[in-house]
Amino acid sequence: MPLTLYGYWRSSAAYRLRIALNLKGVAYDQVSINLKDGEQTGEAWLAKQPQGLVPLLEDGDMRLVQSPAMLEWIEETWPQPALLPDNSDARCLVRGWASVIACDIHPVQNLRILKAAAALDGSGFDGMKAWAQRWTQSGLEALERMVAGHARSTPFLFGDTPGMSEVYLVPQMYNARRWETDLSNCPTLVKADEAARALPAFAKAAPENQPDAD
Amino acid sequence: MPLTLYGYWRSSAAYRLRIALNLKGVAYDQVSINLKDGEQTGEAWLAKQPQGLVPLLEDGDMRLVQSPAMLEWIEETWPQPALLPDNSDARCLVRGWASVIACDIHPVQNLRILKAAAALDGSGFDGMKAWAQRWTQSGLEALERMVAGHARSTPFLFGDTPGMSEVYLVPQMYNARRWETDLSNCPTLVKADEAARALPAFAKAAPENQPDAD
């Protein structure tokens, strides 16, 4: 029985999982939880995921949550092609870059936080945009300074092929573009993102190519 | 040469690292970066950590950032006692719980976000407190519902000894108490936190027991 991925076309954490599963060649069914209509806050979904968030993976009777945990599980379950480097120090470097996105950029410009921030001063859509741009731009510029110090011979952030860095980067860059974030100080990230998106595993995972895209 | 941990007594990500290193019996020197005085935004610190955040670990010439990445590195470098379960499905469960804290609770009530949120409506300290309580309480209550479904024979969230779950939980509960968050719906988390804090590795890592505590 294939995996079932509960997600939403624009969820950047679901987008990470689609990329990783595609890179590994793992088949999965998709079920859409409509974040725009608030399906994630309904009782049926909260019974599955008490945080009211997507994505979630079902593997038979087992339910997995939280994309960083699921990505490690995917890496352990289908080791090839490897998405993490083969030595511990390099793994820490790549996981650190991933974590800048997963822990410091993405969570503070998540939809529920954007809405809450804009509600504080009644600034509506413009307030959401300003808040998203602020944390996305400063976060990506810090990440750019981190990755720029690392020697590379391909456009990818680490090694010759896209890996865990791009699994996190590409969805975050999609969000950045969506909020019209200034990326002019992030040339290394822009290049890695473009090179990755040209590959089939990433193209197939893109939000606009999902069945629930509207 | 021992590791050097750059942190701050009240930084909950630094607190995670202190607990993990103490549980493993790994020696480390501590350097305090004074977050209250804004030392993290000075040029000297930004040259080391472009995000302007703590903690950071130095191991000889190597600099490691981002606590989730560093905790995996610590687990790989000093495997015993293990902080993660020995099978992949259980590791995903525990990493998922950790990630609820690391990605969804902690980042949105980080000092820089609290200040930015309170600045939106000029609500000052009361606004910071309300924002911190809101995301901490809802996040911990969701985590409580997740962990409550897992059978256990000790107060710890997984297994017979404290592990990665408590490494993340205890600092977040410290923050929750600091902001006077209502924890009455989180009995399993309260019990695990109390049991862990009674142990020397956790007591030694507590904020109030650090040299830079004021």
Tab-separated table of C-alpha atoms in Angstrom:
chain	number	residue	atom	x	y	z
A	1	MET	CA	0.000	0.000	0.000
A	2	PRO	CA	1.481	3.350	-0.974
A	3	LEU	CA	2.019	6.144	1.501
A	4	THR	CA	-0.715	8.736	1.824
A	5	LEU	CA	0.391	12.350	2.034
A	6	TYR	CA	-2.177	14.706	3.535
A	7	GLY	CA	-1.237	18.197	2.435
A	8	TYR	CA	-2.211	21.267	0.504
A	9	TRP	CA	-0.753	22.533	-2.733
A	10	ARG	CA	0.593	25.734	-1.208
A	11	SER	CA	1.787	24.293	2.115
A	12	SER	CA	5.534	24.643	2.007
A	13	ALA	CA	6.067	21.791	4.483
A	14	ALA	CA	3.995	19.474	2.235
A	15	TYR	CA	6.024	20.717	-0.736
A	16	ARG	CA	9.228	19.608	1.095
A	17	LEU	CA	7.823	16.094	1.469
A	18	ARG	CA	6.732	15.874	-2.164
A	19	ILE	CA	10.245	16.827	-3.286
A	20	ALA	CA	11.953	14.290	-1.009
A	21	LEU	CA	9.608	11.438	-1.981
A	22	ASN	CA	10.026	12.282	-5.683
A	23	LEU	CA	13.831	12.385	-5.358
A	24	LYS	CA	13.715	8.928	-3.746
A	25	GLY	CA	11.245	7.601	-6.329
A	26	VAL	CA	8.738	6.679	-3.610
A	27	ALA	CA	5.079	6.459	-4.680
A	28	TYR	CA	2.440	8.276	-2.625
A	29	ASP	CA	-1.245	9.135	-2.815
A	30	GLN	CA	-2.275	12.677	-1.989
A	31	VAL	CA	-5.232	13.873	0.054
A	32	SER	CA	-5.856	17.615	0.084
A	33	ILE	CA	-6.789	19.405	3.320
A	34	ASN	CA	-8.206	22.742	2.231
A	35	LEU	CA	-6.354	25.327	4.318
A	36	LYS	CA	-8.137	28.192	2.574
A	37	ASP	CA	-11.528	26.883	3.714
A	38	GLY	CA	-10.276	26.121	7.231
A	39	GLU	CA	-10.552	22.337	6.915
A	40	GLN	CA	-7.444	22.012	9.136
A	41	THR	CA	-9.332	23.407	12.133
A	42	GLY	CA	-12.275	21.012	11.813
A	43	GLU	CA	-12.793	18.174	14.295
A	44	ALA	CA	-12.056	15.448	11.759
A	45	TRP	CA	-8.617	16.840	11.016
A	46	LEU	CA	-7.792	17.729	14.640
A	47	ALA	CA	-8.435	14.105	15.555
A	48	LYS	CA	-5.647	13.144	13.155
A	49	GLN	CA	-3.327	16.130	13.769
A	50	PRO	CA	-4.020	17.943	17.059
A	51	GLN	CA	-2.064	21.010	15.964
A	52	GLY	CA	-4.402	21.566	13.031
A	53	LEU	CA	-1.480	21.626	10.623
A	54	VAL	CA	-0.458	19.785	7.475
A	55	PRO	CA	1.357	17.746	6.252
A	56	LEU	CA	0.806	14.276	7.662
A	57	LEU	CA	1.983	10.941	6.272
A	58	GLU	CA	0.060	7.715	6.709
A	59	ASP	CA	1.907	4.442	6.241
A	60	GLY	CA	-0.643	1.712	6.958
A	61	ASP	CA	-1.709	2.230	10.580
A	62	MET	CA	1.124	4.620	11.330
A	63	ARG	CA	0.676	8.386	11.281
A	64	LEU	CA	3.688	10.647	11.047
A	65	VAL	CA	3.715	14.398	11.629
A	66	GLN	CA	6.145	17.323	11.411
A	67	SER	CA	8.092	17.596	8.168
A	68	PRO	CA	11.614	17.677	9.716
A	69	ALA	CA	10.890	14.383	11.513
A	70	MET	CA	9.251	12.874	8.428
A	71	LEU	CA	12.159	13.875	6.189
A	72	GLU	CA	14.618	12.098	8.521
A	73	TRP	CA	12.315	9.064	8.456
A	74	ILE	CA	12.169	9.135	4.651
A	75	GLU	CA	15.984	9.355	4.530
A	76	GLU	CA	16.302	6.389	6.916
A	77	THR	CA	13.649	4.289	5.158
A	78	TRP	CA	14.866	4.866	1.589
A	79	PRO	CA	18.564	5.718	1.960
A	80	GLN	CA	19.224	6.101	-1.788
A	81	PRO	CA	19.733	8.582	-3.268
A	82	ALA	CA	21.047	10.113	-0.040
A	83	LEU	CA	19.711	13.586	0.760
A	84	LEU	CA	22.186	14.143	3.607
A	85	PRO	CA	26.023	14.067	3.382
A	86	ASP	CA	27.802	10.921	4.540
A	87	ASN	CA	29.822	12.440	7.363
A	88	SER	CA	28.522	13.823	10.602
A	89	ASP	CA	30.109	17.302	10.459
A	90	ALA	CA	28.739	17.918	6.956
A	91	ARG	CA	25.352	16.578	7.991
A	92	CYS	CA	25.305	19.129	10.796
A	93	LEU	CA	26.102	21.896	8.309
A	94	VAL	CA	23.265	20.900	5.967
A	95	ARG	CA	20.798	20.239	8.775
A	96	GLY	CA	21.732	23.662	10.159
A	97	TRP	CA	20.858	25.372	6.868
A	98	ALA	CA	17.605	23.403	6.754
A	99	SER	CA	16.856	24.440	10.303
A	100	VAL	CA	17.361	28.145	9.559
A	101	ILE	CA	14.414	27.722	7.205
A	102	ALA	CA	12.374	25.228	9.240
A	103	CYS	CA	12.778	26.903	12.641
A	104	ASP	CA	13.431	30.581	11.998
A	105	ILE	CA	11.973	31.627	8.641
A	106	HIS	CA	9.002	29.424	7.863
A	107	PRO	CA	7.203	29.333	11.257
A	108	VAL	CA	6.940	33.090	11.655
A	109	GLN	CA	5.370	33.618	8.244
A	110	ASN	CA	3.023	30.676	8.453
A	111	LEU	CA	-0.578	31.586	7.596
A	112	ARG	CA	-1.877	31.506	11.196
A	113	ILE	CA	0.930	33.796	12.370
A	114	LEU	CA	0.513	36.203	9.455
A	115	LYS	CA	-3.182	36.531	10.241
A	116	ALA	CA	-2.510	37.044	13.946
A	117	ALA	CA	0.183	39.651	13.319
A	118	ALA	CA	-1.977	41.598	10.854
A	119	ALA	CA	-4.890	41.480	13.321
A	120	LEU	CA	-2.774	43.258	15.976
A	121	ASP	CA	-2.726	46.512	14.029
A	122	GLY	CA	-5.633	45.866	11.647
A	123	SER	CA	-3.313	46.149	8.663
A	124	GLY	CA	-4.921	43.310	6.690
A	125	PHE	CA	-3.238	41.986	3.564
A	126	ASP	CA	-0.561	44.706	3.483
A	127	GLY	CA	0.374	43.923	7.075
A	128	MET	CA	0.622	40.215	6.308
A	129	LYS	CA	2.835	40.973	3.341
A	130	ALA	CA	5.111	43.309	5.289
A	131	TRP	CA	5.489	40.774	8.123
A	132	ALA	CA	6.199	37.900	5.686
A	133	GLN	CA	8.737	39.970	3.738
A	134	ARG	CA	10.504	41.153	6.880
A	135	TRP	CA	11.288	37.723	8.307
A	136	THR	CA	11.757	35.997	4.968
A	137	GLN	CA	14.201	38.559	3.632
A	138	SER	CA	16.281	38.866	6.802
A	139	GLY	CA	16.283	35.099	7.273
A	140	LEU	CA	17.266	34.284	3.693
A	141	GLU	CA	19.979	36.963	3.705
A	142	ALA	CA	21.479	35.393	6.847
A	143	LEU	CA	21.282	31.963	5.205
A	144	GLU	CA	22.971	33.386	2.094
A	145	ARG	CA	25.901	34.563	4.245
A	146	MET	CA	26.136	31.103	5.798
A	147	VAL	CA	26.087	29.142	2.546
A	148	ALA	CA	28.290	31.620	0.638
A	149	GLY	CA	31.283	30.625	2.779
A	150	HIS	CA	31.073	27.027	1.609
A	151	ALA	CA	33.040	26.060	-1.546
A	152	ARG	CA	30.947	24.378	-4.268
A	153	SER	CA	31.420	23.212	-7.857
A	154	THR	CA	27.716	22.969	-8.778
A	155	PRO	CA	24.777	25.352	-8.290
A	156	PHE	CA	23.494	23.131	-5.455
A	157	LEU	CA	24.205	24.178	-1.883
A	158	PHE	CA	26.089	21.024	-0.920
A	159	GLY	CA	27.558	18.354	-3.198
A	160	ASP	CA	26.910	17.531	-6.834
A	161	THR	CA	23.208	16.791	-6.601
A	162	PRO	CA	20.273	18.454	-4.881
A	163	GLY	CA	19.761	17.226	-1.333
A	164	MET	CA	18.179	18.188	1.962
A	165	SER	CA	19.250	21.831	1.499
A	166	GLU	CA	17.177	22.145	-1.653
A	167	VAL	CA	14.278	20.177	-0.130
A	168	TYR	CA	13.889	23.064	2.343
A	169	LEU	CA	15.122	25.912	0.152
A	170	VAL	CA	12.870	25.541	-2.882
A	171	PRO	CA	9.530	25.769	-0.996
A	172	GLN	CA	10.820	28.735	1.013
A	173	MET	CA	11.878	30.544	-2.170
A	174	TYR	CA	8.410	29.863	-3.592
A	175	ASN	CA	6.925	31.601	-0.535
A	176	ALA	CA	9.441	34.416	-0.861
A	177	ARG	CA	8.415	35.073	-4.462
A	178	ARG	CA	4.750	34.803	-3.566
A	179	TRP	CA	5.195	37.660	-1.074
A	180	GLU	CA	7.386	39.603	-3.530
A	181	THR	CA	10.388	39.457	-1.224
A	182	ASP	CA	13.586	41.196	-2.307
A	183	LEU	CA	16.063	38.402	-3.100
A	184	SER	CA	18.756	40.588	-4.662
A	185	ASN	CA	21.172	39.867	-1.804
A	186	CYS	CA	20.745	36.093	-2.104
A	187	PRO	CA	22.468	35.111	-5.391
A	188	THR	CA	23.671	31.702	-4.177
A	189	LEU	CA	20.199	30.753	-2.987
A	190	VAL	CA	18.546	32.017	-6.176
A	191	LYS	CA	20.932	29.944	-8.296
A	192	ALA	CA	20.442	26.761	-6.271
A	193	ASP	CA	16.670	27.199	-6.325
A	194	GLU	CA	16.593	27.684	-10.109
A	195	ALA	CA	18.848	24.707	-10.794
A	196	ALA	CA	16.750	22.471	-8.550
A	197	ARG	CA	13.420	23.573	-10.017
A	198	ALA	CA	14.638	22.578	-13.481
A	199	LEU	CA	14.741	18.923	-12.381
A	200	PRO	CA	11.701	16.611	-12.777
A	201	ALA	CA	11.476	15.635	-9.073
A	202	PHE	CA	11.126	19.301	-8.131
A	203	ALA	CA	8.879	20.257	-11.064
A	204	LYS	CA	6.473	17.434	-10.238
A	205	ALA	CA	6.349	18.665	-6.616
A	206	ALA	CA	5.651	22.311	-7.489
A	207	PRO	CA	2.454	23.766	-5.983
A	208	GLU	CA	0.948	24.701	-9.352
A	209	ASN	CA	1.304	21.086	-10.529
A	210	GLN	CA	-0.730	19.578	-7.684
A	211	PRO	CA	-4.280	18.253	-8.232
A	212	ASP	CA	-5.761	20.675	-5.657
A	213	ALA	CA	-4.105	23.835	-7.067
A	214	ASP	CA	-6.637	26.573	-7.739
B	1	MET	CA	40.225	20.837	23.676
B	2	PRO	CA	36.709	20.934	25.064
B	3	LEU	CA	33.760	22.228	23.082
B	4	THR	CA	32.822	25.860	23.516
B	5	LEU	CA	29.140	26.647	23.834
B	6	TYR	CA	28.199	30.237	23.051
B	7	GLY	CA	24.841	30.875	24.622
B	8	TYR	CA	22.858	32.821	27.160
B	9	TRP	CA	21.392	31.589	30.418
B	10	ARG	CA	17.802	32.197	29.332
B	11	SER	CA	18.117	31.068	25.701
B	12	SER	CA	15.979	27.981	25.479
B	13	ALA	CA	17.926	26.603	22.499
B	14	ALA	CA	21.180	26.912	24.511
B	15	TYR	CA	19.399	25.219	27.429
B	16	ARG	CA	18.610	22.252	25.109
B	17	LEU	CA	22.296	21.866	24.274
B	18	ARG	CA	23.395	22.074	27.906
B	19	ILE	CA	20.966	19.293	28.808
B	20	ALA	CA	22.085	17.028	25.938
B	21	LEU	CA	25.798	17.526	26.643
B	22	ASN	CA	25.248	16.920	30.362
B	23	LEU	CA	23.252	13.743	29.665
B	24	LYS	CA	26.140	12.483	27.495
B	25	GLY	CA	28.758	13.543	30.061
B	26	VAL	CA	30.524	15.760	27.490
B	27	ALA	CA	32.619	18.628	28.892
B	28	TYR	CA	32.124	22.134	27.465
B	29	ASP	CA	33.220	25.674	28.171
B	30	GLN	CA	30.579	28.385	28.107
B	31	VAL	CA	30.778	31.880	26.618
B	32	SER	CA	27.849	34.173	27.312
B	33	ILE	CA	26.427	36.396	24.563
B	34	ASN	CA	24.357	38.997	26.373
B	35	LEU	CA	20.992	38.975	24.590
B	36	LYS	CA	19.564	41.562	26.975
B	37	ASP	CA	22.258	44.080	25.988
B	38	GLY	CA	21.941	43.261	22.267
B	39	GLU	CA	25.389	41.652	21.941
B	40	GLN	CA	23.896	39.212	19.388
B	41	THR	CA	23.310	42.035	16.898
B	42	GLY	CA	26.869	43.391	17.105
B	43	GLU	CA	29.315	42.952	14.235
B	44	ALA	CA	31.584	40.593	16.151
B	45	TRP	CA	28.763	38.144	16.765
B	46	LEU	CA	27.203	38.473	13.294
B	47	ALA	CA	30.578	37.493	11.819
B	48	LYS	CA	30.263	34.197	13.705
B	49	GLN	CA	26.498	33.698	13.399
B	50	PRO	CA	24.908	35.745	10.572
B	51	GLN	CA	21.400	35.288	11.977
B	52	GLY	CA	22.382	37.059	15.182
B	53	LEU	CA	21.143	34.146	17.253
B	54	VAL	CA	22.548	31.843	19.903
B	55	PRO	CA	23.550	29.088	20.555
B	56	LEU	CA	26.683	28.184	18.614
B	57	LEU	CA	29.134	25.351	19.274
B	58	GLU	CA	32.818	25.568	18.480
B	59	ASP	CA	34.798	22.361	18.164
B	60	GLY	CA	38.340	23.392	17.235
B	61	ASP	CA	38.027	25.213	13.902
B	62	MET	CA	34.494	24.031	13.308
B	63	ARG	CA	31.458	26.169	14.054
B	64	LEU	CA	28.046	24.587	14.367
B	65	VAL	CA	24.741	26.425	14.441
B	66	GLN	CA	21.044	25.655	14.918
B	67	SER	CA	20.174	23.534	17.945
B	68	PRO	CA	18.208	20.802	16.079
B	69	ALA	CA	21.231	20.188	13.811
B	70	MET	CA	23.664	20.349	16.733
B	71	LEU	CA	21.587	17.921	18.795
B	72	GLU	CA	21.677	15.374	15.956
B	73	TRP	CA	25.451	15.922	15.717
B	74	ILE	CA	25.853	15.405	19.468
B	75	GLU	CA	23.803	12.184	19.240
B	76	GLU	CA	25.968	10.945	16.339
B	77	THR	CA	29.271	11.936	17.971
B	78	TRP	CA	28.527	10.534	21.447
B	79	PRO	CA	25.959	7.800	20.842
B	80	GLN	CA	25.684	6.756	24.494
B	81	PRO	CA	23.432	7.218	26.329
B	82	ALA	CA	21.127	7.374	23.316
B	83	LEU	CA	18.696	10.291	23.287
B	84	LEU	CA	16.706	8.917	20.341
B	85	PRO	CA	14.910	5.535	20.152
B	86	ASP	CA	16.635	2.710	18.279
B	87	ASN	CA	14.043	2.181	15.575
B	88	SER	CA	13.149	4.531	12.785
B	89	ASP	CA	9.375	4.756	13.376
B	90	ALA	CA	9.876	5.618	17.040
B	91	ARG	CA	12.604	8.101	16.139
B	92	CYS	CA	10.120	9.835	13.856
B	93	LEU	CA	7.595	10.001	16.691
B	94	VAL	CA	10.095	11.575	19.113
B	95	ARG	CA	11.585	13.898	16.504
B	96	GLY	CA	8.022	14.948	15.644
B	97	TRP	CA	7.328	15.906	19.265
B	98	ALA	CA	10.630	17.791	19.364
B	99	SER	CA	9.731	19.547	16.156
B	100	VAL	CA	6.353	20.725	17.494
B	101	ILE	CA	8.421	22.664	20.036
B	102	ALA	CA	11.367	23.615	17.802
B	103	CYS	CA	9.359	24.653	14.730
B	104	ASP	CA	5.921	25.696	15.951
B	105	ILE	CA	6.083	26.853	19.578
B	106	HIS	CA	9.539	28.260	20.251
B	107	PRO	CA	10.145	30.375	17.100
B	108	VAL	CA	6.989	32.434	17.400
B	109	GLN	CA	7.655	33.442	21.002
B	110	ASN	CA	11.337	34.105	20.514
B	111	LEU	CA	12.427	37.494	21.896
B	112	ARG	CA	12.750	39.227	18.495
B	113	ILE	CA	9.268	38.074	17.452
B	114	LEU	CA	7.693	39.052	20.777
B	115	LYS	CA	9.135	42.544	20.442
B	116	ALA	CA	7.993	42.871	16.822
B	117	ALA	CA	4.479	41.658	17.626
B	118	ALA	CA	4.107	44.003	20.607
B	119	ALA	CA	5.396	46.901	18.477
B	120	LEU	CA	2.555	46.391	15.968
B	121	ASP	CA	-0.078	47.545	18.426
B	122	GLY	CA	2.153	49.308	20.955
B	123	SER	CA	1.064	46.930	23.677
B	124	GLY	CA	4.503	46.604	25.278
B	125	PHE	CA	5.129	43.984	27.940
B	126	ASP	CA	1.472	42.951	28.219
B	127	GLY	CA	1.342	42.399	24.459
B	128	MET	CA	4.497	40.297	24.538
B	129	LYS	CA	3.056	38.237	27.339
B	130	ALA	CA	-0.285	37.711	25.608
B	131	TRP	CA	1.436	36.674	22.351
B	132	ALA	CA	3.810	34.283	24.154
B	133	GLN	CA	0.991	32.725	26.162
B	134	ARG	CA	-1.230	32.313	23.113
B	135	TRP	CA	1.199	30.262	21.031
B	136	THR	CA	2.802	28.458	23.938
B	137	GLN	CA	-0.476	27.310	25.451
B	138	SER	CA	-2.087	26.214	22.173
B	139	GLY	CA	1.127	24.521	21.062
B	140	LEU	CA	1.709	22.662	24.314
B	141	GLU	CA	-1.937	21.587	24.491
B	142	ALA	CA	-1.651	20.098	20.992
B	143	LEU	CA	1.586	18.369	22.010
B	144	GLU	CA	-0.156	17.025	25.131
B	145	ARG	CA	-2.841	15.437	22.934
B	146	MET	CA	-0.124	13.871	20.772
B	147	VAL	CA	1.933	12.404	23.620
B	148	ALA	CA	-1.092	11.331	25.690
B	149	GLY	CA	-1.920	8.661	23.107
B	150	HIS	CA	1.426	6.947	23.626
B	151	ALA	CA	1.614	4.239	26.350
B	152	ARG	CA	4.378	4.770	28.935
B	153	SER	CA	5.520	3.172	32.190
B	154	THR	CA	7.642	6.107	33.439
B	155	PRO	CA	6.963	9.856	33.691
B	156	PHE	CA	9.227	10.411	30.654
B	157	LEU	CA	7.602	10.923	27.267
B	158	PHE	CA	9.324	7.987	25.574
B	159	GLY	CA	11.132	5.058	27.178
B	160	ASP	CA	12.538	4.580	30.659
B	161	THR	CA	14.969	7.487	30.691
B	162	PRO	CA	14.801	11.112	29.606
B	163	GLY	CA	15.750	11.595	25.964
B	164	MET	CA	15.349	14.008	23.085
B	165	SER	CA	11.724	14.702	24.062
B	166	GLU	CA	12.795	16.092	27.420
B	167	VAL	CA	15.771	17.945	25.881
B	168	TYR	CA	13.205	20.073	24.024
B	169	LEU	CA	10.357	19.948	26.533
B	170	VAL	CA	12.106	21.193	29.682
B	171	PRO	CA	13.357	24.515	28.215
B	172	GLN	CA	9.952	25.167	26.639
B	173	MET	CA	8.214	24.528	29.960
B	174	TYR	CA	10.643	26.962	31.596
B	175	ASN	CA	9.547	29.587	29.058
B	176	ALA	CA	5.913	28.679	29.602
B	177	ARG	CA	6.220	29.232	33.366
B	178	ARG	CA	8.158	32.441	32.830
B	179	TRP	CA	5.225	33.843	30.829
B	180	GLU	CA	2.718	32.427	33.360
B	181	THR	CA	1.132	30.172	30.757
B	182	ASP	CA	-1.837	28.040	31.800
B	183	LEU	CA	-0.560	24.439	31.816
B	184	SER	CA	-3.611	22.864	33.451
B	185	ASN	CA	-4.470	20.937	30.269
B	186	CYS	CA	-0.968	19.463	29.950
B	187	PRO	CA	-0.634	16.945	32.808
B	188	THR	CA	1.600	14.503	30.904
B	189	LEU	CA	4.010	17.284	29.919
B	190	VAL	CA	4.062	18.750	33.449
B	191	LYS	CA	4.873	15.324	34.913
B	192	ALA	CA	7.683	14.615	32.414
B	193	ASP	CA	9.159	18.076	32.940
B	194	GLU	CA	9.157	17.707	36.723
B	195	ALA	CA	10.696	14.230	36.631
B	196	ALA	CA	13.444	15.383	34.272
B	197	ARG	CA	14.277	18.526	36.236
B	198	ALA	CA	14.868	16.394	39.330
B	199	LEU	CA	17.881	14.775	37.606
B	200	PRO	CA	21.422	16.244	37.907
B	201	ALA	CA	22.002	16.647	34.131
B	202	PHE	CA	18.897	18.831	33.896
B	203	ALA	CA	19.483	20.714	37.163
B	204	LYS	CA	23.010	21.614	36.105
B	205	ALA	CA	21.644	22.938	32.782
B	206	ALA	CA	18.929	25.105	34.356
B	207	PRO	CA	19.082	28.819	33.484
B	208	GLU	CA	19.347	29.959	37.096
B	209	ASN	CA	22.426	27.750	37.581
B	210	GLN	CA	24.454	29.299	34.748
B	211	PRO	CA	27.385	31.660	35.417
B	212	ASP	CA	25.753	34.524	33.467
B	213	ALA	CA	22.362	34.336	35.215
B	214	ASP	CA	21.313	37.696	36.621
